[in-house]
Short mmCIF file of C-alpha atoms (C1' of nucleotides) in Angstrom, two decimals:
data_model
loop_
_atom_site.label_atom_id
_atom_site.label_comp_id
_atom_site.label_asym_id
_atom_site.label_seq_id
_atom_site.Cartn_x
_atom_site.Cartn_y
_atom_site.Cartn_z
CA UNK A 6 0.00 0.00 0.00
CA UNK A 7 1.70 3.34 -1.11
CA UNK A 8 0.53 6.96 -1.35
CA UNK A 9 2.05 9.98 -3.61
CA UNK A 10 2.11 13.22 -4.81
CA UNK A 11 -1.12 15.35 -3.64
CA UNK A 12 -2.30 16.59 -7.74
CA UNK A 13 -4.33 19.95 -7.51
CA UNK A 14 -8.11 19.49 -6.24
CA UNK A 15 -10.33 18.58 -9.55
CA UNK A 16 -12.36 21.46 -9.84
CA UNK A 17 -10.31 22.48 -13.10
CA UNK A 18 -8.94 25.91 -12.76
CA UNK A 19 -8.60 28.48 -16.17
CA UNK A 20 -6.36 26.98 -18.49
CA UNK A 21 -5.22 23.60 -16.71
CA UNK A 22 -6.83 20.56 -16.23
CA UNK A 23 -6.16 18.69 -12.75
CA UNK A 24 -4.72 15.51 -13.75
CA UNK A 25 -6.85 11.59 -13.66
CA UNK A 26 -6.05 10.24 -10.32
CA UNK A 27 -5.52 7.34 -11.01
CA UNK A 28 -4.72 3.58 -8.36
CA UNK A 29 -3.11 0.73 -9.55
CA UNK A 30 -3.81 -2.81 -8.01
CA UNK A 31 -1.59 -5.35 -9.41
CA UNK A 32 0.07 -7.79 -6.96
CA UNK A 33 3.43 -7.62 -8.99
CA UNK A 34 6.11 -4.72 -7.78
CA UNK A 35 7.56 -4.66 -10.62
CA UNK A 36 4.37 -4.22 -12.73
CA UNK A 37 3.11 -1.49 -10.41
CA UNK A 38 6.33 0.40 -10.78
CA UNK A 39 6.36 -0.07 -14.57
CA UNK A 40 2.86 1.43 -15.08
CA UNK A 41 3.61 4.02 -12.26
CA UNK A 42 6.64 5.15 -14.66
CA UNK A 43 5.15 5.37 -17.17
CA UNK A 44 1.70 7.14 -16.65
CA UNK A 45 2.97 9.70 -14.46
CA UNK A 46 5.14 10.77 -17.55
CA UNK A 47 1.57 11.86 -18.92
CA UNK A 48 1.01 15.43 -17.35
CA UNK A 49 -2.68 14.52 -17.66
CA UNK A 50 -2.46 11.49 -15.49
CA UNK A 51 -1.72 11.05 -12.15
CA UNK A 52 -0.88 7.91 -9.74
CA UNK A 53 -2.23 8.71 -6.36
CA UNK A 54 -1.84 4.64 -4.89
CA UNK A 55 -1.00 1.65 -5.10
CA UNK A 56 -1.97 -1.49 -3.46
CA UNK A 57 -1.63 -5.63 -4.13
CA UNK A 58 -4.43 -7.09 -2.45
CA UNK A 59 -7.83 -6.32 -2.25
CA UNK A 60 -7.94 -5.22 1.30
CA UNK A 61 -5.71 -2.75 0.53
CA UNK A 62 -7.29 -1.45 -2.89
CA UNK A 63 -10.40 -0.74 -0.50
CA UNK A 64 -8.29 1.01 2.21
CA UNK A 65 -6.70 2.98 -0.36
CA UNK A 66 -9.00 4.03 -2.27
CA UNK A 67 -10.91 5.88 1.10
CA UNK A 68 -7.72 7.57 1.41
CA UNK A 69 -6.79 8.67 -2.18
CA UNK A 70 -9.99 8.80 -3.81
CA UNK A 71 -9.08 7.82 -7.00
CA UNK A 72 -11.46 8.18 -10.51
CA UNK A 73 -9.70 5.34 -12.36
CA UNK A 74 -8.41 2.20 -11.17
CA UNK A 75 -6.39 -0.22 -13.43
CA UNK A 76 -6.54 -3.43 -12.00
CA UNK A 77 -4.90 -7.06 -12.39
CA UNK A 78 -7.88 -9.61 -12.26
CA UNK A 79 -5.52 -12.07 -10.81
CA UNK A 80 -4.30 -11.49 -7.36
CA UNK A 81 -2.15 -13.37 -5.15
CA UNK A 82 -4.55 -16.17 -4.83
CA UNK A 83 -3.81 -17.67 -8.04
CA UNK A 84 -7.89 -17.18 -9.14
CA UNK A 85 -9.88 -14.29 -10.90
CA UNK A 86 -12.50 -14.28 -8.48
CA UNK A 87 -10.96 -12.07 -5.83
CA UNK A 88 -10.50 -9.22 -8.72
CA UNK A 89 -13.96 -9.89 -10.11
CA UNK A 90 -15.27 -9.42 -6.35
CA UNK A 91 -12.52 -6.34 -6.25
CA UNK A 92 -13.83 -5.08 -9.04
CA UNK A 93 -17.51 -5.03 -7.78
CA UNK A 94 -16.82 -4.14 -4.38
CA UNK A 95 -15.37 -0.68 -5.83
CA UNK A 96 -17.97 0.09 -8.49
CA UNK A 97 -20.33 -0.67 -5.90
CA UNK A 98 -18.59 2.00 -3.29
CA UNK A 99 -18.27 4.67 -5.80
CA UNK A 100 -20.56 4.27 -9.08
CA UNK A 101 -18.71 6.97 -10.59
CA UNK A 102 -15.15 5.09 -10.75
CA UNK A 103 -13.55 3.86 -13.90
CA UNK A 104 -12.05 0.67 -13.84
CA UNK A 105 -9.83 -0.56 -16.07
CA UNK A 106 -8.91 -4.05 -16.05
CA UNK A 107 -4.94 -5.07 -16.93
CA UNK A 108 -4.55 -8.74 -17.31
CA UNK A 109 -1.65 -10.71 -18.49
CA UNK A 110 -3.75 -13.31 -20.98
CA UNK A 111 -6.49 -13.38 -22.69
CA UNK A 112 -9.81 -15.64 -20.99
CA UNK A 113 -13.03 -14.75 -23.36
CA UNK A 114 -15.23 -15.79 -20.57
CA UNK A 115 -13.13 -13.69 -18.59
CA UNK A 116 -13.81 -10.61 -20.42
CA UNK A 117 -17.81 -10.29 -20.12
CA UNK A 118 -17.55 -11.15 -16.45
CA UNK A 119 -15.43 -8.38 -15.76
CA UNK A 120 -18.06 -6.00 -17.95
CA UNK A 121 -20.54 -7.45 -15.25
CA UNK A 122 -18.59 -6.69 -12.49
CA UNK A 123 -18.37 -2.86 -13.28
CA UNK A 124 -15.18 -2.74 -15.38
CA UNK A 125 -15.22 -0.09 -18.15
CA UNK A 126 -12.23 -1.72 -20.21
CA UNK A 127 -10.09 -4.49 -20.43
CA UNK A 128 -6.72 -4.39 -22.15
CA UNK A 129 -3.95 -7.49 -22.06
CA UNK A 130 -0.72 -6.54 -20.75
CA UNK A 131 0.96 -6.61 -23.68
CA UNK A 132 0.08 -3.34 -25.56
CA UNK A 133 2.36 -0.69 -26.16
CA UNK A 134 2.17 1.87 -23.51
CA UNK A 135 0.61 4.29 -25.92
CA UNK A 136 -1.93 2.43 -26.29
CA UNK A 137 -2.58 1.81 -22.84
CA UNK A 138 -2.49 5.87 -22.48
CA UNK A 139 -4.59 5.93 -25.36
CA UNK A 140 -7.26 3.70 -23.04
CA UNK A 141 -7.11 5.59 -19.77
CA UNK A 142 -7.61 8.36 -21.45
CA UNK A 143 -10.92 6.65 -23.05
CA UNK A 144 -12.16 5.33 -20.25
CA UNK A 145 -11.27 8.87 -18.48
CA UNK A 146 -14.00 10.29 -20.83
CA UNK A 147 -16.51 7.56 -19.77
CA UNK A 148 -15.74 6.20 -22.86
CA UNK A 149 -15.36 2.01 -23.07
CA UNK A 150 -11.34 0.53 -23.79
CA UNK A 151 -11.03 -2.62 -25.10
CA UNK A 152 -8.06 -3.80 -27.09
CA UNK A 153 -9.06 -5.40 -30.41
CA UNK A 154 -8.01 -8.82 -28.87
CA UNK A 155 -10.41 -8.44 -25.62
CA UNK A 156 -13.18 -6.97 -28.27
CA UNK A 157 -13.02 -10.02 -30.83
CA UNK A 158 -13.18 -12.48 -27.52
CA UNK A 159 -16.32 -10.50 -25.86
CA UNK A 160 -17.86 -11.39 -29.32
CA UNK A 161 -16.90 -15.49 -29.23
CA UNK A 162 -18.13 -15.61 -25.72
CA UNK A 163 -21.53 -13.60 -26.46
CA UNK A 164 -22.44 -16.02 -29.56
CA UNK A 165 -20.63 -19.01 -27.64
CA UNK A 166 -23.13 -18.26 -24.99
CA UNK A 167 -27.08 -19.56 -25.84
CA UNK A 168 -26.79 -22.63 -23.66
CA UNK A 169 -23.71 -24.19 -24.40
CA UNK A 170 -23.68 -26.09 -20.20
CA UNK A 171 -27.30 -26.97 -19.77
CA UNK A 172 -26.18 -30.48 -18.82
CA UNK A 173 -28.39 -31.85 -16.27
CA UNK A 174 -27.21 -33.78 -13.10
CA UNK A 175 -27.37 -37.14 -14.43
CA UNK A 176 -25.54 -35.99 -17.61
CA UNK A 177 -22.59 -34.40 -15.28
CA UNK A 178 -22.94 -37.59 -13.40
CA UNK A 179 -21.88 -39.63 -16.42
CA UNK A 180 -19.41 -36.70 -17.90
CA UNK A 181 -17.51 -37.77 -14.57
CA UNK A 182 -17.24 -41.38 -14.55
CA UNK A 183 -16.76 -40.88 -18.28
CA UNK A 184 -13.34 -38.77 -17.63
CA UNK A 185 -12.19 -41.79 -16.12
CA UNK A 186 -12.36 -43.68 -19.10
CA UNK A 187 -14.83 -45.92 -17.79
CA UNK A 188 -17.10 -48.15 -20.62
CA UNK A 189 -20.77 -47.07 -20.78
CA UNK A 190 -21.24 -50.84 -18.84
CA UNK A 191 -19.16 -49.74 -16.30
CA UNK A 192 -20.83 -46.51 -15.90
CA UNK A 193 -24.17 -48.10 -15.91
CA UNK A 194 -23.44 -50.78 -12.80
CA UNK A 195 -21.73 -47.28 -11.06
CA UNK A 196 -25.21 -45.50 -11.57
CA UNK A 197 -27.33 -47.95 -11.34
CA UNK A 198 -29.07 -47.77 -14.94
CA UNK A 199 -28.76 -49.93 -17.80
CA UNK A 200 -25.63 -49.50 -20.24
CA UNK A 201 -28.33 -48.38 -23.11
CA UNK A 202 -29.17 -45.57 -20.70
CA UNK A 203 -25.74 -44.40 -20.26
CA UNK A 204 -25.37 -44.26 -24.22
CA UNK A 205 -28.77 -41.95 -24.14
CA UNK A 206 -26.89 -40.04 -21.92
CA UNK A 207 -23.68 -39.69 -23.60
CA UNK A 208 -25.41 -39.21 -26.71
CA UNK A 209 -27.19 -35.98 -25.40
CA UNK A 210 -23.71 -35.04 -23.47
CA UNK A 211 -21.89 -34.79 -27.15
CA UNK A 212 -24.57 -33.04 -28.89
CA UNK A 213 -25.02 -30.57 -25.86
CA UNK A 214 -20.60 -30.09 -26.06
CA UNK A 215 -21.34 -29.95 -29.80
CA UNK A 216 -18.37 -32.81 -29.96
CA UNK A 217 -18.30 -35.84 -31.76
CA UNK A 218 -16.49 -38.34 -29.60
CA UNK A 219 -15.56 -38.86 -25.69
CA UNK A 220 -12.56 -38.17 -25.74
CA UNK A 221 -13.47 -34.65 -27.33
CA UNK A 222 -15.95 -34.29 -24.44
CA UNK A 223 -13.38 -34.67 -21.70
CA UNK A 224 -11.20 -32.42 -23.04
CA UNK A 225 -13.64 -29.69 -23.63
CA UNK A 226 -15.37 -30.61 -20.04
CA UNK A 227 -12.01 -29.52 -18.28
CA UNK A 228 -11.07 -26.75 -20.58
CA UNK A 229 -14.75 -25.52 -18.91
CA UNK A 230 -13.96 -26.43 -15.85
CA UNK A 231 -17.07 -28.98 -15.30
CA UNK A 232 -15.08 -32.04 -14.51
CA UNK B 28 14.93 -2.49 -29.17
CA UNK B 29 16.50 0.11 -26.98
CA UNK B 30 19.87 1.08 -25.56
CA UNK B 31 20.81 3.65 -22.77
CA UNK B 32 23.67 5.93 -20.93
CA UNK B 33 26.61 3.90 -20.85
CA UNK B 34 28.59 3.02 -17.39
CA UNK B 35 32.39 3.20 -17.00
CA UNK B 36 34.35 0.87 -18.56
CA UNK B 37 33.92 -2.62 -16.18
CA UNK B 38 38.26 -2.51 -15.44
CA UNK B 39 36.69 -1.14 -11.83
CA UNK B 40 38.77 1.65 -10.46
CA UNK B 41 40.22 2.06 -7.35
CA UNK B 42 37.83 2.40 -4.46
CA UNK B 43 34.63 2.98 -7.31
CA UNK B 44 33.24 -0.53 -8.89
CA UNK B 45 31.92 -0.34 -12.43
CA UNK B 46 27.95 -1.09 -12.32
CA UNK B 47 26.86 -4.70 -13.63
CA UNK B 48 25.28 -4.00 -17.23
CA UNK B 49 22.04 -5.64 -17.68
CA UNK B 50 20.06 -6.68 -20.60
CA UNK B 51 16.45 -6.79 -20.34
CA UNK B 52 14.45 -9.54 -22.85
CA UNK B 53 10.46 -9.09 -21.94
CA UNK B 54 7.60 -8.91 -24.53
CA UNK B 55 5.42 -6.53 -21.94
CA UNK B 56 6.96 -2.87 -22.45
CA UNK B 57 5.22 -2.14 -19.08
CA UNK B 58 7.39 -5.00 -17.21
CA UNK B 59 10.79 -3.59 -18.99
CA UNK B 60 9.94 -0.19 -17.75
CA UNK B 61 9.29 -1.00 -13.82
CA UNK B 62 12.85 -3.40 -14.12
CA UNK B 63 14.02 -0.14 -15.76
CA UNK B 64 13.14 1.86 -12.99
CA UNK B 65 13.70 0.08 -10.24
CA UNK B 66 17.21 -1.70 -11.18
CA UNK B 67 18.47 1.90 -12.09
CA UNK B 68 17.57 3.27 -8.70
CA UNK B 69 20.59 0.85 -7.61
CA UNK B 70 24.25 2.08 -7.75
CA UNK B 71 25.62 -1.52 -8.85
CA UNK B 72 23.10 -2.06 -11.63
CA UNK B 73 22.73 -0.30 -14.82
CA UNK B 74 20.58 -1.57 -17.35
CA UNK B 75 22.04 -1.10 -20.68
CA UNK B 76 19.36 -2.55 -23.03
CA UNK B 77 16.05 -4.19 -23.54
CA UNK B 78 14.88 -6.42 -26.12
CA UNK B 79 10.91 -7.72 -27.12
CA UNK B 80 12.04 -10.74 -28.87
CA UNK B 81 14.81 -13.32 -29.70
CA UNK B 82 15.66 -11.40 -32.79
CA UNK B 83 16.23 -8.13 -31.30
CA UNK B 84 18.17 -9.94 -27.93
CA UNK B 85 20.74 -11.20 -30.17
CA UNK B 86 21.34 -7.53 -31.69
CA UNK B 87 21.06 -5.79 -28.33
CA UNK B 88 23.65 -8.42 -26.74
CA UNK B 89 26.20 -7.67 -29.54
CA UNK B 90 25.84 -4.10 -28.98
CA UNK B 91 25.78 -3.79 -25.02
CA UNK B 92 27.69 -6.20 -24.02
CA UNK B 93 26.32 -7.09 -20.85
CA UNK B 94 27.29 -9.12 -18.04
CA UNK B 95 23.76 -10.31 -16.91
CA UNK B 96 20.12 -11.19 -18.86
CA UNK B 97 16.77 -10.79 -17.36
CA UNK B 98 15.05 -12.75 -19.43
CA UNK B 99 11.10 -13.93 -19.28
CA UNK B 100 10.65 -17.20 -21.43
CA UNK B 101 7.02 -16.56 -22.36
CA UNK B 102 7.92 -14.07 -25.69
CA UNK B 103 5.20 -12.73 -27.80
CA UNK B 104 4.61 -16.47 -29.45
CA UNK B 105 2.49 -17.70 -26.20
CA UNK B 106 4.85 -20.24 -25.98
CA UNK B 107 7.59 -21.14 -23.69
CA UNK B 108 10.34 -22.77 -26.62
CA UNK B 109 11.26 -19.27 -27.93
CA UNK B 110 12.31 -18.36 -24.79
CA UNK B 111 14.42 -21.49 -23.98
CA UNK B 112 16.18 -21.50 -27.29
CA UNK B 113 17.18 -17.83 -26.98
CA UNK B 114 18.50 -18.26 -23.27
CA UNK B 115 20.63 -21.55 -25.17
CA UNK B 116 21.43 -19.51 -27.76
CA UNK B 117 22.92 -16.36 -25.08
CA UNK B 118 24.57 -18.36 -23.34
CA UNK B 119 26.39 -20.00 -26.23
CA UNK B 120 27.26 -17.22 -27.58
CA UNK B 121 28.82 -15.29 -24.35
CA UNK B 122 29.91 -18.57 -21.85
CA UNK B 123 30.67 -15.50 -19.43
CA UNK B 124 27.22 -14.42 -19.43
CA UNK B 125 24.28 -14.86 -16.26
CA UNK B 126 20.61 -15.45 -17.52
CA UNK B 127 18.20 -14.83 -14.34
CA UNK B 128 14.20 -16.00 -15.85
CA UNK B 129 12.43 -14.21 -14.54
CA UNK B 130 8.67 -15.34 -15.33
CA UNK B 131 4.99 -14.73 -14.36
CA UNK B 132 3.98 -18.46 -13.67
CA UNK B 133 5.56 -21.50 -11.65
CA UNK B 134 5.99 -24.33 -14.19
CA UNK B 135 7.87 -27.58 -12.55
CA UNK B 136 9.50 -28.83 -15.25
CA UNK B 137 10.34 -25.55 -16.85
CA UNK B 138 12.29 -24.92 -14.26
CA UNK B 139 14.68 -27.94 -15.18
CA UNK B 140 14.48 -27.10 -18.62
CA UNK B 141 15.42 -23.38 -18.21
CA UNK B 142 18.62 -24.84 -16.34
CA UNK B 143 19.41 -27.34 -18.98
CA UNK B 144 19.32 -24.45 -21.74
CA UNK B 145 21.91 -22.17 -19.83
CA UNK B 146 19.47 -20.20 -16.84
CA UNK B 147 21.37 -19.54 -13.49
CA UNK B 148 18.35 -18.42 -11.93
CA UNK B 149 14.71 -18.50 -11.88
CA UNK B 150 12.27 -16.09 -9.88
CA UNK B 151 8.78 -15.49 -10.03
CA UNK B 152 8.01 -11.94 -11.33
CA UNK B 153 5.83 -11.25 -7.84
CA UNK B 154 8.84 -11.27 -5.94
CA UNK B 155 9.67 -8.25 -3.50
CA UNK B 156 11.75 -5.66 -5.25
CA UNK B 157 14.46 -6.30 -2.77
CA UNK B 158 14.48 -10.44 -3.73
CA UNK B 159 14.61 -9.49 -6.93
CA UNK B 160 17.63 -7.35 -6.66
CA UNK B 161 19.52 -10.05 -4.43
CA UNK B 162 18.90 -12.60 -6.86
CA UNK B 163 20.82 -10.32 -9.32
CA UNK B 164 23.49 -9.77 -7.70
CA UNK B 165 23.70 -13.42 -6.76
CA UNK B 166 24.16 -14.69 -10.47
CA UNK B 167 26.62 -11.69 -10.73
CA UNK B 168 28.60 -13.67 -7.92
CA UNK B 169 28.38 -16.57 -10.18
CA UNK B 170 26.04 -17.76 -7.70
CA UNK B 171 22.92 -19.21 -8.46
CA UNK B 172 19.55 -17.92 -7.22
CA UNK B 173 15.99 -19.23 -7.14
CA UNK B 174 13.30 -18.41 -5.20
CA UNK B 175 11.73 -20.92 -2.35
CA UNK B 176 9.12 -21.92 -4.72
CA UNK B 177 11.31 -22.28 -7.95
CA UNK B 178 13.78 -24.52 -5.58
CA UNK B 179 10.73 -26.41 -4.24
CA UNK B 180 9.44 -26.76 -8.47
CA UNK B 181 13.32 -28.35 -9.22
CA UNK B 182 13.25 -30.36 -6.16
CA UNK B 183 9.53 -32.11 -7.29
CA UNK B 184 10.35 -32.05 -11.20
CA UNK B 185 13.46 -34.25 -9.95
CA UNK B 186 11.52 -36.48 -8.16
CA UNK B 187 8.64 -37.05 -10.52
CA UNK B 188 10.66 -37.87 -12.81
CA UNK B 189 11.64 -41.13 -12.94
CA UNK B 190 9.70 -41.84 -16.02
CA UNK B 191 5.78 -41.17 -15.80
CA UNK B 192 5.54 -38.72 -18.43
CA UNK B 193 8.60 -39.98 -20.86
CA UNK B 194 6.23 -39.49 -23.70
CA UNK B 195 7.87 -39.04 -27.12
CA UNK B 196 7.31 -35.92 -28.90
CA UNK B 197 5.73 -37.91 -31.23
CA UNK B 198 3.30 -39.01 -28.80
CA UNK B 199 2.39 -35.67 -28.05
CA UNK B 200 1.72 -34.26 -30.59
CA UNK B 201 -0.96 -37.39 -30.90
CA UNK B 202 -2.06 -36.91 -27.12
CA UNK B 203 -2.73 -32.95 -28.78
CA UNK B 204 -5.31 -34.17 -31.57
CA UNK B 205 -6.75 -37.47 -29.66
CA UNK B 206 -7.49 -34.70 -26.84
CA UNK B 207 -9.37 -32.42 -30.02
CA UNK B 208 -11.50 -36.02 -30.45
CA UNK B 209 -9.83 -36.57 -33.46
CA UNK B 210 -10.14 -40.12 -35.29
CA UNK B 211 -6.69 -42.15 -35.98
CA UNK B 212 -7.81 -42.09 -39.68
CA UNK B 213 -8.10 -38.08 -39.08
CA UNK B 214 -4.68 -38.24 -36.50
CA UNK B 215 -2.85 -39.92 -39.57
CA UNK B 216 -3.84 -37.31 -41.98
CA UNK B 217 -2.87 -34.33 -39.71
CA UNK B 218 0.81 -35.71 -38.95
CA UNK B 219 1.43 -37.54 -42.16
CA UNK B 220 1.24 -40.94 -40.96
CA UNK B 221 -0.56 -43.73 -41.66
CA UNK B 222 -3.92 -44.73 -39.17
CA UNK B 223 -1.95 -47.92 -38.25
CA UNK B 224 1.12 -45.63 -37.31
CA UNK B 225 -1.14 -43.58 -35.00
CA UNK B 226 -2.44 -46.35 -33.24
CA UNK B 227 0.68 -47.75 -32.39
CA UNK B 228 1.29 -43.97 -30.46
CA UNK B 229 -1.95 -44.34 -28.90
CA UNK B 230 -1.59 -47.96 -27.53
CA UNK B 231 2.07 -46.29 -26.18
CA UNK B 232 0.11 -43.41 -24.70
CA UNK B 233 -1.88 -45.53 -22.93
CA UNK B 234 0.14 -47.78 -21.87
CA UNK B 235 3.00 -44.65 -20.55
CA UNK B 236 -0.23 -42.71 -18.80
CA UNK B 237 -1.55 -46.41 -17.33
CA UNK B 238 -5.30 -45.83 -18.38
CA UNK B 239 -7.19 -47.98 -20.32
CA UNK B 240 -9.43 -45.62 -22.81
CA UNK B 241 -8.64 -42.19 -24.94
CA UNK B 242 -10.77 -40.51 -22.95
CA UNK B 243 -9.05 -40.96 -19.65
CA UNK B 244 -5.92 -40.65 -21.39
CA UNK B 245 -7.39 -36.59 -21.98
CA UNK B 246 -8.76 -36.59 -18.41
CA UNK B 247 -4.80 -37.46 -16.86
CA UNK B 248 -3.30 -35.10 -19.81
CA UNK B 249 -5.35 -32.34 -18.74
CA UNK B 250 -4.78 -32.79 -15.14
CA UNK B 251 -1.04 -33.12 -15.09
CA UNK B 252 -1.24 -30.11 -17.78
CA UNK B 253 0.13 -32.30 -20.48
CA UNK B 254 -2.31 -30.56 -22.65
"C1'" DT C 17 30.36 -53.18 -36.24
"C1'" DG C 18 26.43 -54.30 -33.84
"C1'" DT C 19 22.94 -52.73 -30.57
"C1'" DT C 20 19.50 -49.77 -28.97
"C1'" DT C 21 16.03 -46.41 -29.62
"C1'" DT C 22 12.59 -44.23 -32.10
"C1'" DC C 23 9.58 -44.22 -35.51
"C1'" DC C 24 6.92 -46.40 -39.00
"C1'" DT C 25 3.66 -50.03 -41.29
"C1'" DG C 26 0.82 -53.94 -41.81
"C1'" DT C 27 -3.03 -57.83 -40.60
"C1'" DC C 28 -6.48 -60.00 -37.69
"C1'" DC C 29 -10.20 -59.80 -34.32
"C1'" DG C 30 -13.34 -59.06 -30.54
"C1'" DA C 31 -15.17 -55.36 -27.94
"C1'" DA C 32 -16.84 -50.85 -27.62
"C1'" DC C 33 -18.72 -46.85 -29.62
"C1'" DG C 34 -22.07 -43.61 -31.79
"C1'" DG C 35 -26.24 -42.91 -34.46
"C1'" DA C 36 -31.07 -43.85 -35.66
"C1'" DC C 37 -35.03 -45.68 -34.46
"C1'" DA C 38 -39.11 -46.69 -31.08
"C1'" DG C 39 -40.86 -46.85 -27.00
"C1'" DG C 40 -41.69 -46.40 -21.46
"C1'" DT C 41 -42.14 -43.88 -16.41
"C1'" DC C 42 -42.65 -40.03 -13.38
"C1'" DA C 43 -43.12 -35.41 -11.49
"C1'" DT C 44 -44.16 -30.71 -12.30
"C1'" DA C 45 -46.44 -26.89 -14.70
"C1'" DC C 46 -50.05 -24.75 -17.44
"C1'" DG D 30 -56.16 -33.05 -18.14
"C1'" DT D 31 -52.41 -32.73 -20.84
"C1'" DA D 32 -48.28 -31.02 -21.87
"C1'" DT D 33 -43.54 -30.74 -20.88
"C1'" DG D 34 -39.17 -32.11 -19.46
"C1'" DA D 35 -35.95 -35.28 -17.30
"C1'" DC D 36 -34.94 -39.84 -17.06
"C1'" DC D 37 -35.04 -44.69 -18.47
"C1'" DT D 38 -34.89 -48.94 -21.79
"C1'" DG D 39 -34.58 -51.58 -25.84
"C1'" DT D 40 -32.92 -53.15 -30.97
"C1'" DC D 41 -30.26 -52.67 -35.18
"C1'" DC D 42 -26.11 -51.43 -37.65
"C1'" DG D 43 -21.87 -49.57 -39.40
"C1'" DT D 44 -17.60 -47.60 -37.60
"C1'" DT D 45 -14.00 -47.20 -34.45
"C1'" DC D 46 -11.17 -48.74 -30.93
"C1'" DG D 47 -7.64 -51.33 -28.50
"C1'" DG D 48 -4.82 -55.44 -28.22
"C1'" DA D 49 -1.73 -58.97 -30.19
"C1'" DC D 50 1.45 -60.22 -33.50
"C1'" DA D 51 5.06 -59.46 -36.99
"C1'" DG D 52 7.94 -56.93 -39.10
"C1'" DG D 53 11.16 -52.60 -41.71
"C1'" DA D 54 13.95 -47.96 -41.80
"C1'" DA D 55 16.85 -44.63 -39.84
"C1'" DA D 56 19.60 -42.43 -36.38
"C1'" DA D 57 22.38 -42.61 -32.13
"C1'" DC D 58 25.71 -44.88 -29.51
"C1'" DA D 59 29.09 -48.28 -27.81
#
DNA sequence: TGTTTTCCTGTCCGAACGGACAGGTCATAC
DNA sequence: GTATGACCTGTCCGTTCGGACAGGAAAACA
């Protein structure tokens, strides 16, 4: 947790603008001192904290009171869902904050979960600091920023998205066993049911995956997450 | 591709000691510039170039000359090979030189491999500032330095390796399309082999992953992150 | 030189798979 | 009541799979 430079107070004065404050939560130093580098080059931006968990995004922003936050989805707990709950927590606080999320790859489901959450852009590390700028500077405006990358996988995850998982419990039941590599018989004497049930089943389970085969069903079951 | 003030020749001086030069390789401008920042801050530690990809390492190395590489493996290709063939290829080229990877995710065996192509250290990128900077001048010591959890990765890759996951290349690259639910016939035709060919890989697979089915062959794949 | 390793190819065969039918039960919702 | 959805069962049939067996070609290594 770090606090800076006091900018001027943002009721613009003649002639000059008081700078974006701006708070960067990113559990990597070295990525927090990169982006601190760089934006406070801008005259037009402005760093005002800095913090690496979520505890201390919330404590800092009462302090600082920032109007943009760029933050890294994935915190030290390894999963998204502490910056997805970050990133609610702080829209919820103060509806009029900005927050840009900075990842390191690119997860398409990733991307419209974060929209949900209250994030006005998402951008992968990667870009060229210009065109990072360039965002901030959008999102400043209470404009959207998404990188052409994020955009395209917004748009697979929207038309990925009529009802791709309805699979109902007995179908998730036999997705399981199936990941073993057990035989339809075996399934069947594991659930009780007859081994022509368990091909019903399996039959609806690769139509549902839109796959062709079981093996393609496992695979796509764990890239998912289900199994 | 970018090169900076120079430091004093490295024949140290009496009672002043030339800085160590450093060479930056990192595909995310934003990571170069908080290195940048923070390794200048020190008086021992200059860096004297940076360098986006392979390509451009090689031409910044011939013109810096520097003593020690920061180098992240995961280049712009997504993959980790680019990296370890350029951290071979450095190190062929200058015996002298130190290669610290320094890279966003733990991977076990890439750990190992890192070593085997040349690496004489490997930190996560979330380390403290202050690790960071020991770890450098460890390797300029012609020490080695890895963090707890790197040492604890090399310590498990050793051990798991007896031979569970000895598959050939050319075994992976069937595990890769059985996993897409690919047909042998269909395998074949991808990797220019004949459908008998491909089942011989897949009874190997099988037999090397001790499961009985493809699909549990993708279920262990996925798990160990084979795939 | 010979051996080992890796990769490649083939045949034969029984078991399993996946699709296309045609039904049945049961609970809940309209 | 009847419709709807989830679940269950069966037969038929062509394809695919996985195992067993028997080799050949090329490179690496002793």
């Amino acid at each position: 947790m770090t606090m800076t430079r006091e900018p001027a107070p943002n009721t613009g004065a003649h002639g000059t603008v008081a700078p974006h404050r701006i708070l960067l939560v990113d559990d990597h130093a070295i990525v927090r001192q990169g982006l601190r580098t760089i934006l406070d080059r801008e005259p037009d931006l402005c760093v005002v904290g800095e913090a690496s968990t979520a505890n201390e995004a919330i404590g800092v922003l009462e302090q600082t009171n920032p109007q943009i936050v760029l933050l890294d989805l994935k915190l030290s707990t390894g999963s998204d869902t502490e910056g997805l709950a970050l990133c609610a927590d702080l829209t919820m606080r103060r509806p009029e904050l900005r927050v840009l999320v900075l990842t390191t790859f690119l997860d398409d489901p990733l991307v419209v979960e974060a929209i949900q959450n209250g994030a006005s852009g998402y951008v992968i590390k990667d870009v060229d600091t210009t065109d990072l700028i360039r965002s901030i500077r959008a999102i400043a405006r209470n404009e959207t920023a998404f990188d052409s990358r994020s955009a395209n996988a917004m748009a697979r995850s929207i038309q990925a998205t009529p009802e791709p998982l309805a699979l109902t419990q007995k179908e998730r039941n036999v997705l399981q066993l199936l990941a073993h590599g057990m035989r339809n018989r075996e399934i069947g004497l594991q659930l009780y049911v007859s081994e022509t049930t368990v091909k019903f089943h399996v039959r609806n389970i690769l139509r549902k995956l839109a796959v062709s085969s079981r093996a393609e069903a496992v695979y796509e079951a764990s890239k998912i997450g289900l199994i």
